[in-house]
């Protein structure tokens, strides 16, 4: 579960991470009683990303302009979500922008500090541009300074960034979080650092230790169910699930969900194989998570098609191919006496992007499957088209 930006900023302010003067806006008329000076930035408070591109962030310089902009933003859905709250924040002139994060690496079961001298970057796909330091023992300022040095920072800037990282780690541990992200951390001409935007992902397994977080979660759940029924949660979609999605990155999963909706389909449960699942208590491999993800989606009776969209690189490609093959053969043997469309076994549409996946493609091409049990597609748009087609045909045949 992710907090909204204004909630994240409250936590940042309490822990000592520098943030700008801001004010929560529940109605456009609240701007007539604004306590911060113009110019200001009005930000839509939704869980969806890409607010700037969607028009959910506006810079305004007068009360009249602010009220008009707020009315527009309140009525602007972003990925199907309408904001209940806006954040009014002082405008900041940054000369540089960095990315910082503290994330729980479920592969090694250790916290990792991340840093990049570029903002607006996806930490899961940044590659060599992202510097990292694994917190292998009890945390000390050494880890923060080490990351700052790896980012190429020196002098007072290194000290300022290290201080922010220390506060982020303190919040990460204090609240039992999965992720604390500052994106961007801006630096002005005088060298002052400022967290312009932030993200916090809550570890739901630890919520029982934090009554304040349970209260926040209850409000978020209530708001989503009553006002944003079509909000798409990339970790699990609650309504009209038809096309289940397995991917190896947050961005690719969200993009795939968008394409399924654009093609007239209904996205289903979506699982990010880059990280361990909520119930995992020990380190897992990618193959472990793939096998578990396939079984989770197959056991969901509303999942008619499983769309696997993998890109980039993965370890042990041959083992990945064997996991997929074993899943198909196991399901086919269980439902061998039934026509594929009459059984619950979901069709599998597989799209693999990257030269390392050639082993998987060649291996899967040799499998003998029933009807549309397995479809291999090179292009993501075509993969989505095939998945939506199969999901709709499954509905029609059932009727």
JSON list of N, CA, C and O in Angstrom, two decimals, residues 96-132:
[
{"chain": "A", "resi": 96, "resn": "UNK", "atom": "N", "xyz": [19.76, 21.30, -9.56]},
{"chain": "A", "resi": 96, "resn": "UNK", "atom": "CA", "xyz": [20.05, 19.88, -9.80]},
{"chain": "A", "resi": 96, "resn": "UNK", "atom": "C", "xyz": [18.95, 19.04, -9.16]},
{"chain": "A", "resi": 96, "resn": "UNK", "atom": "O", "xyz": [18.31, 19.47, -8.20]},
{"chain": "A", "resi": 97, "resn": "UNK", "atom": "N", "xyz": [18.76, 17.85, -9.70]},
{"chain": "A", "resi": 97, "resn": "UNK", "atom": "CA", "xyz": [17.77, 16.94, -9.12]},
{"chain": "A", "resi": 97, "resn": "UNK", "atom": "C", "xyz": [18.36, 15.53, -9.08]},
{"chain": "A", "resi": 97, "resn": "UNK", "atom": "O", "xyz": [18.89, 15.03, -10.07]},
{"chain": "A", "resi": 98, "resn": "UNK", "atom": "N", "xyz": [18.24, 14.91, -7.90]},
{"chain": "A", "resi": 98, "resn": "UNK", "atom": "CA", "xyz": [18.74, 13.55, -7.69]},
{"chain": "A", "resi": 98, "resn": "UNK", "atom": "C", "xyz": [17.58, 12.61, -7.35]},
{"chain": "A", "resi": 98, "resn": "UNK", "atom": "O", "xyz": [16.49, 13.05, -6.99]},
{"chain": "A", "resi": 99, "resn": "UNK", "atom": "N", "xyz": [17.88, 11.32, -7.46]},
{"chain": "A", "resi": 99, "resn": "UNK", "atom": "CA", "xyz": [16.95, 10.28, -7.01]},
{"chain": "A", "resi": 99, "resn": "UNK", "atom": "C", "xyz": [17.57, 9.56, -5.83]},
{"chain": "A", "resi": 99, "resn": "UNK", "atom": "O", "xyz": [18.75, 9.16, -5.88]},
{"chain": "A", "resi": 100, "resn": "UNK", "atom": "N", "xyz": [16.79, 9.37, -4.74]},
{"chain": "A", "resi": 100, "resn": "UNK", "atom": "CA", "xyz": [17.24, 8.62, -3.58]},
{"chain": "A", "resi": 100, "resn": "UNK", "atom": "C", "xyz": [16.15, 7.65, -3.14]},
{"chain": "A", "resi": 100, "resn": "UNK", "atom": "O", "xyz": [14.96, 7.95, -3.25]},
{"chain": "A", "resi": 101, "resn": "UNK", "atom": "N", "xyz": [16.55, 6.50, -2.62]},
{"chain": "A", "resi": 101, "resn": "UNK", "atom": "CA", "xyz": [15.57, 5.54, -2.12]},
{"chain": "A", "resi": 101, "resn": "UNK", "atom": "C", "xyz": [16.21, 4.60, -1.13]},
{"chain": "A", "resi": 101, "resn": "UNK", "atom": "O", "xyz": [17.42, 4.33, -1.18]},
{"chain": "A", "resi": 102, "resn": "UNK", "atom": "N", "xyz": [15.39, 4.10, -0.22]},
{"chain": "A", "resi": 102, "resn": "UNK", "atom": "CA", "xyz": [15.74, 2.98, 0.64]},
{"chain": "A", "resi": 102, "resn": "UNK", "atom": "C", "xyz": [14.69, 1.92, 0.36]},
{"chain": "A", "resi": 102, "resn": "UNK", "atom": "O", "xyz": [13.49, 2.18, 0.51]},
{"chain": "A", "resi": 103, "resn": "UNK", "atom": "N", "xyz": [15.11, 0.75, -0.07]},
{"chain": "A", "resi": 103, "resn": "UNK", "atom": "CA", "xyz": [14.16, -0.28, -0.48]},
{"chain": "A", "resi": 103, "resn": "UNK", "atom": "C", "xyz": [14.54, -1.62, 0.14]},
{"chain": "A", "resi": 103, "resn": "UNK", "atom": "O", "xyz": [15.73, -1.89, 0.38]},
{"chain": "A", "resi": 104, "resn": "UNK", "atom": "N", "xyz": [13.55, -2.42, 0.44]},
{"chain": "A", "resi": 104, "resn": "UNK", "atom": "CA", "xyz": [13.80, -3.76, 0.95]},
{"chain": "A", "resi": 104, "resn": "UNK", "atom": "C", "xyz": [14.01, -4.69, -0.23]},
{"chain": "A", "resi": 104, "resn": "UNK", "atom": "O", "xyz": [13.09, -4.93, -1.02]},
{"chain": "A", "resi": 105, "resn": "UNK", "atom": "N", "xyz": [15.21, -5.20, -0.37]},
{"chain": "A", "resi": 105, "resn": "UNK", "atom": "CA", "xyz": [15.52, -6.15, -1.44]},
{"chain": "A", "resi": 105, "resn": "UNK", "atom": "C", "xyz": [15.12, -7.53, -0.95]},
{"chain": "A", "resi": 105, "resn": "UNK", "atom": "O", "xyz": [15.81, -8.14, -0.12]},
{"chain": "A", "resi": 106, "resn": "UNK", "atom": "N", "xyz": [14.00, -8.03, -1.45]},
{"chain": "A", "resi": 106, "resn": "UNK", "atom": "CA", "xyz": [13.49, -9.31, -0.99]},
{"chain": "A", "resi": 106, "resn": "UNK", "atom": "C", "xyz": [14.33, -10.48, -1.48]},
{"chain": "A", "resi": 106, "resn": "UNK", "atom": "O", "xyz": [14.20, -11.59, -0.98]},
{"chain": "A", "resi": 107, "resn": "UNK", "atom": "N", "xyz": [15.18, -10.23, -2.48]},
{"chain": "A", "resi": 107, "resn": "UNK", "atom": "CA", "xyz": [16.05, -11.30, -2.96]},
{"chain": "A", "resi": 107, "resn": "UNK", "atom": "C", "xyz": [17.11, -11.67, -1.94]},
{"chain": "A", "resi": 107, "resn": "UNK", "atom": "O", "xyz": [17.47, -12.83, -1.79]},
{"chain": "A", "resi": 108, "resn": "UNK", "atom": "N", "xyz": [17.64, -10.66, -1.22]},
{"chain": "A", "resi": 108, "resn": "UNK", "atom": "CA", "xyz": [18.68, -10.91, -0.22]},
{"chain": "A", "resi": 108, "resn": "UNK", "atom": "C", "xyz": [18.18, -10.64, 1.19]},
{"chain": "A", "resi": 108, "resn": "UNK", "atom": "O", "xyz": [18.92, -10.81, 2.16]},
{"chain": "A", "resi": 109, "resn": "UNK", "atom": "N", "xyz": [16.92, -10.19, 1.30]},
{"chain": "A", "resi": 109, "resn": "UNK", "atom": "CA", "xyz": [16.30, -9.89, 2.60]},
{"chain": "A", "resi": 109, "resn": "UNK", "atom": "C", "xyz": [17.10, -8.84, 3.37]},
{"chain": "A", "resi": 109, "resn": "UNK", "atom": "O", "xyz": [17.31, -8.97, 4.58]},
{"chain": "A", "resi": 110, "resn": "UNK", "atom": "N", "xyz": [17.59, -7.82, 2.66]},
{"chain": "A", "resi": 110, "resn": "UNK", "atom": "CA", "xyz": [18.33, -6.74, 3.29]},
{"chain": "A", "resi": 110, "resn": "UNK", "atom": "C", "xyz": [17.88, -5.40, 2.72]},
{"chain": "A", "resi": 110, "resn": "UNK", "atom": "O", "xyz": [17.47, -5.31, 1.56]},
{"chain": "A", "resi": 111, "resn": "UNK", "atom": "N", "xyz": [17.96, -4.31, 3.52]},
{"chain": "A", "resi": 111, "resn": "UNK", "atom": "CA", "xyz": [17.69, -2.98, 2.97]},
{"chain": "A", "resi": 111, "resn": "UNK", "atom": "C", "xyz": [18.81, -2.57, 2.02]},
{"chain": "A", "resi": 111, "resn": "UNK", "atom": "O", "xyz": [19.98, -2.93, 2.22]},
{"chain": "A", "resi": 112, "resn": "UNK", "atom": "N", "xyz": [18.44, -1.80, 1.00]},
{"chain": "A", "resi": 112, "resn": "UNK", "atom": "CA", "xyz": [19.42, -1.30, 0.04]},
{"chain": "A", "resi": 112, "resn": "UNK", "atom": "C", "xyz": [19.21, 0.20, -0.14]},
{"chain": "A", "resi": 112, "resn": "UNK", "atom": "O", "xyz": [18.07, 0.66, -0.28]},
{"chain": "A", "resi": 113, "resn": "UNK", "atom": "N", "xyz": [20.30, 0.96, -0.11]},
{"chain": "A", "resi": 113, "resn": "UNK", "atom": "CA", "xyz": [20.25, 2.40, -0.40]},
{"chain": "A", "resi": 113, "resn": "UNK", "atom": "C", "xyz": [20.50, 2.59, -1.89]},
{"chain": "A", "resi": 113, "resn": "UNK", "atom": "O", "xyz": [21.43, 2.01, -2.46]},
{"chain": "A", "resi": 114, "resn": "UNK", "atom": "N", "xyz": [19.67, 3.40, -2.53]},
{"chain": "A", "resi": 114, "resn": "UNK", "atom": "CA", "xyz": [19.78, 3.66, -3.96]},
{"chain": "A", "resi": 114, "resn": "UNK", "atom": "C", "xyz": [19.97, 5.15, -4.21]},
{"chain": "A", "resi": 114, "resn": "UNK", "atom": "O", "xyz": [19.37, 5.98, -3.52]},
{"chain": "A", "resi": 115, "resn": "UNK", "atom": "N", "xyz": [20.77, 5.49, -5.20]},
{"chain": "A", "resi": 115, "resn": "UNK", "atom": "CA", "xyz": [20.98, 6.89, -5.54]},
{"chain": "A", "resi": 115, "resn": "UNK", "atom": "C", "xyz": [21.37, 7.07, -6.98]},
{"chain": "A", "resi": 115, "resn": "UNK", "atom": "O", "xyz": [22.09, 6.24, -7.56]},
{"chain": "A", "resi": 116, "resn": "UNK", "atom": "N", "xyz": [20.86, 8.13, -7.59]},
{"chain": "A", "resi": 116, "resn": "UNK", "atom": "CA", "xyz": [21.16, 8.42, -9.00]},
{"chain": "A", "resi": 116, "resn": "UNK", "atom": "C", "xyz": [21.19, 9.93, -9.20]},
{"chain": "A", "resi": 116, "resn": "UNK", "atom": "O", "xyz": [20.38, 10.65, -8.61]},
{"chain": "A", "resi": 117, "resn": "UNK", "atom": "N", "xyz": [22.10, 10.40, -10.03]},
{"chain": "A", "resi": 117, "resn": "UNK", "atom": "CA", "xyz": [22.18, 11.84, -10.31]},
{"chain": "A", "resi": 117, "resn": "UNK", "atom": "C", "xyz": [21.23, 12.24, -11.43]},
{"chain": "A", "resi": 117, "resn": "UNK", "atom": "O", "xyz": [21.45, 13.22, -12.12]},
{"chain": "A", "resi": 118, "resn": "UNK", "atom": "N", "xyz": [20.18, 11.45, -11.60]},
{"chain": "A", "resi": 118, "resn": "UNK", "atom": "CA", "xyz": [19.08, 11.77, -12.51]},
{"chain": "A", "resi": 118, "resn": "UNK", "atom": "C", "xyz": [17.78, 11.60, -11.73]},
{"chain": "A", "resi": 118, "resn": "UNK", "atom": "O", "xyz": [17.65, 10.67, -10.94]},
{"chain": "A", "resi": 119, "resn": "UNK", "atom": "N", "xyz": [16.83, 12.48, -11.98]},
{"chain": "A", "resi": 119, "resn": "UNK", "atom": "CA", "xyz": [15.52, 12.34, -11.35]},
{"chain": "A", "resi": 119, "resn": "UNK", "atom": "C", "xyz": [14.56, 11.66, -12.34]},
{"chain": "A", "resi": 119, "resn": "UNK", "atom": "O", "xyz": [14.93, 11.37, -13.48]},
{"chain": "A", "resi": 120, "resn": "UNK", "atom": "N", "xyz": [13.34, 11.40, -11.86]},
{"chain": "A", "resi": 120, "resn": "UNK", "atom": "CA", "xyz": [12.31, 10.78, -12.71]},
{"chain": "A", "resi": 120, "resn": "UNK", "atom": "C", "xyz": [12.84, 9.51, -13.38]},
{"chain": "A", "resi": 120, "resn": "UNK", "atom": "O", "xyz": [12.75, 9.34, -14.60]},
{"chain": "A", "resi": 121, "resn": "UNK", "atom": "N", "xyz": [13.40, 8.65, -12.57]},
{"chain": "A", "resi": 121, "resn": "UNK", "atom": "CA", "xyz": [13.98, 7.42, -13.08]},
{"chain": "A", "resi": 121, "resn": "UNK", "atom": "C", "xyz": [13.34, 6.24, -12.37]},
{"chain": "A", "resi": 121, "resn": "UNK", "atom": "O", "xyz": [12.96, 6.34, -11.20]},
{"chain": "A", "resi": 122, "resn": "UNK", "atom": "N", "xyz": [13.15, 5.14, -13.07]},
{"chain": "A", "resi": 122, "resn": "UNK", "atom": "CA", "xyz": [12.60, 3.93, -12.49]},
{"chain": "A", "resi": 122, "resn": "UNK", "atom": "C", "xyz": [13.75, 3.12, -11.92]},
{"chain": "A", "resi": 122, "resn": "UNK", "atom": "O", "xyz": [14.61, 2.63, -12.66]},
{"chain": "A", "resi": 123, "resn": "UNK", "atom": "N", "xyz": [13.80, 2.97, -10.61]},
{"chain": "A", "resi": 123, "resn": "UNK", "atom": "CA", "xyz": [14.94, 2.29, -9.98]},
{"chain": "A", "resi": 123, "resn": "UNK", "atom": "C", "xyz": [15.06, 0.84, -10.41]},
{"chain": "A", "resi": 123, "resn": "UNK", "atom": "O", "xyz": [16.14, 0.24, -10.34]},
{"chain": "A", "resi": 124, "resn": "UNK", "atom": "N", "xyz": [13.96, 0.25, -10.89]},
{"chain": "A", "resi": 124, "resn": "UNK", "atom": "CA", "xyz": [14.00, -1.16, -11.27]},
{"chain": "A", "resi": 124, "resn": "UNK", "atom": "C", "xyz": [14.63, -1.38, -12.64]},
{"chain": "A", "resi": 124, "resn": "UNK", "atom": "O", "xyz": [15.04, -2.48, -12.98]},
{"chain": "A", "resi": 125, "resn": "UNK", "atom": "N", "xyz": [14.69, -0.32, -13.46]},
{"chain": "A", "resi": 125, "resn": "UNK", "atom": "CA", "xyz": [15.22, -0.47, -14.81]},
{"chain": "A", "resi": 125, "resn": "UNK", "atom": "C", "xyz": [16.38, 0.48, -15.10]},
{"chain": "A", "resi": 125, "resn": "UNK", "atom": "O", "xyz": [16.79, 0.62, -16.24]},
{"chain": "A", "resi": 126, "resn": "UNK", "atom": "N", "xyz": [16.91, 1.14, -14.06]},
{"chain": "A", "resi": 126, "resn": "UNK", "atom": "CA", "xyz": [17.94, 2.16, -14.26]},
{"chain": "A", "resi": 126, "resn": "UNK", "atom": "C", "xyz": [19.29, 1.57, -14.66]},
{"chain": "A", "resi": 126, "resn": "UNK", "atom": "O", "xyz": [20.10, 2.24, -15.29]},
{"chain": "A", "resi": 127, "resn": "UNK", "atom": "N", "xyz": [19.53, 0.33, -14.27]},
{"chain": "A", "resi": 127, "resn": "UNK", "atom": "CA", "xyz": [20.79, -0.32, -14.64]},
{"chain": "A", "resi": 127, "resn": "UNK", "atom": "C", "xyz": [21.99, 0.35, -13.99]},
{"chain": "A", "resi": 127, "resn": "UNK", "atom": "O", "xyz": [21.99, 0.69, -12.81]},
{"chain": "A", "resi": 128, "resn": "UNK", "atom": "N", "xyz": [23.06, 0.58, -14.79]},
{"chain": "A", "resi": 128, "resn": "UNK", "atom": "CA", "xyz": [24.31, 1.09, -14.27]},
{"chain": "A", "resi": 128, "resn": "UNK", "atom": "C", "xyz": [24.21, 2.54, -13.80]},
{"chain": "A", "resi": 128, "resn": "UNK", "atom": "O", "xyz": [25.09, 3.01, -13.06]},
{"chain": "A", "resi": 129, "resn": "UNK", "atom": "N", "xyz": [23.20, 3.25, -14.21]},
{"chain": "A", "resi": 129, "resn": "UNK", "atom": "CA", "xyz": [23.06, 4.65, -13.77]},
{"chain": "A", "resi": 129, "resn": "UNK", "atom": "C", "xyz": [22.71, 4.75, -12.30]},
{"chain": "A", "resi": 129, "resn": "UNK", "atom": "O", "xyz": [22.95, 5.77, -11.67]},
{"chain": "A", "resi": 130, "resn": "UNK", "atom": "N", "xyz": [22.15, 3.69, -11.74]},
{"chain": "A", "resi": 130, "resn": "UNK", "atom": "CA", "xyz": [21.74, 3.69, -10.34]},
{"chain": "A", "resi": 130, "resn": "UNK", "atom": "C", "xyz": [22.84, 3.09, -9.46]},
{"chain": "A", "resi": 130, "resn": "UNK", "atom": "O", "xyz": [23.26, 1.97, -9.66]},
{"chain": "A", "resi": 131, "resn": "UNK", "atom": "N", "xyz": [23.29, 3.88, -8.49]},
{"chain": "A", "resi": 131, "resn": "UNK", "atom": "CA", "xyz": [24.27, 3.38, -7.52]},
{"chain": "A", "resi": 131, "resn": "UNK", "atom": "C", "xyz": [23.53, 2.76, -6.35]},
{"chain": "A", "resi": 131, "resn": "UNK", "atom": "O", "xyz": [22.44, 3.18, -5.99]},
{"chain": "A", "resi": 132, "resn": "UNK", "atom": "N", "xyz": [24.14, 1.75, -5.72]},
{"chain": "A", "resi": 132, "resn": "UNK", "atom": "CA", "xyz": [23.47, 1.10, -4.61]},
{"chain": "A", "resi": 132, "resn": "UNK", "atom": "C", "xyz": [24.47, 0.65, -3.56]},
{"chain": "A", "resi": 132, "resn": "UNK", "atom": "O", "xyz": [25.65, 0.38, -3.86]}
]
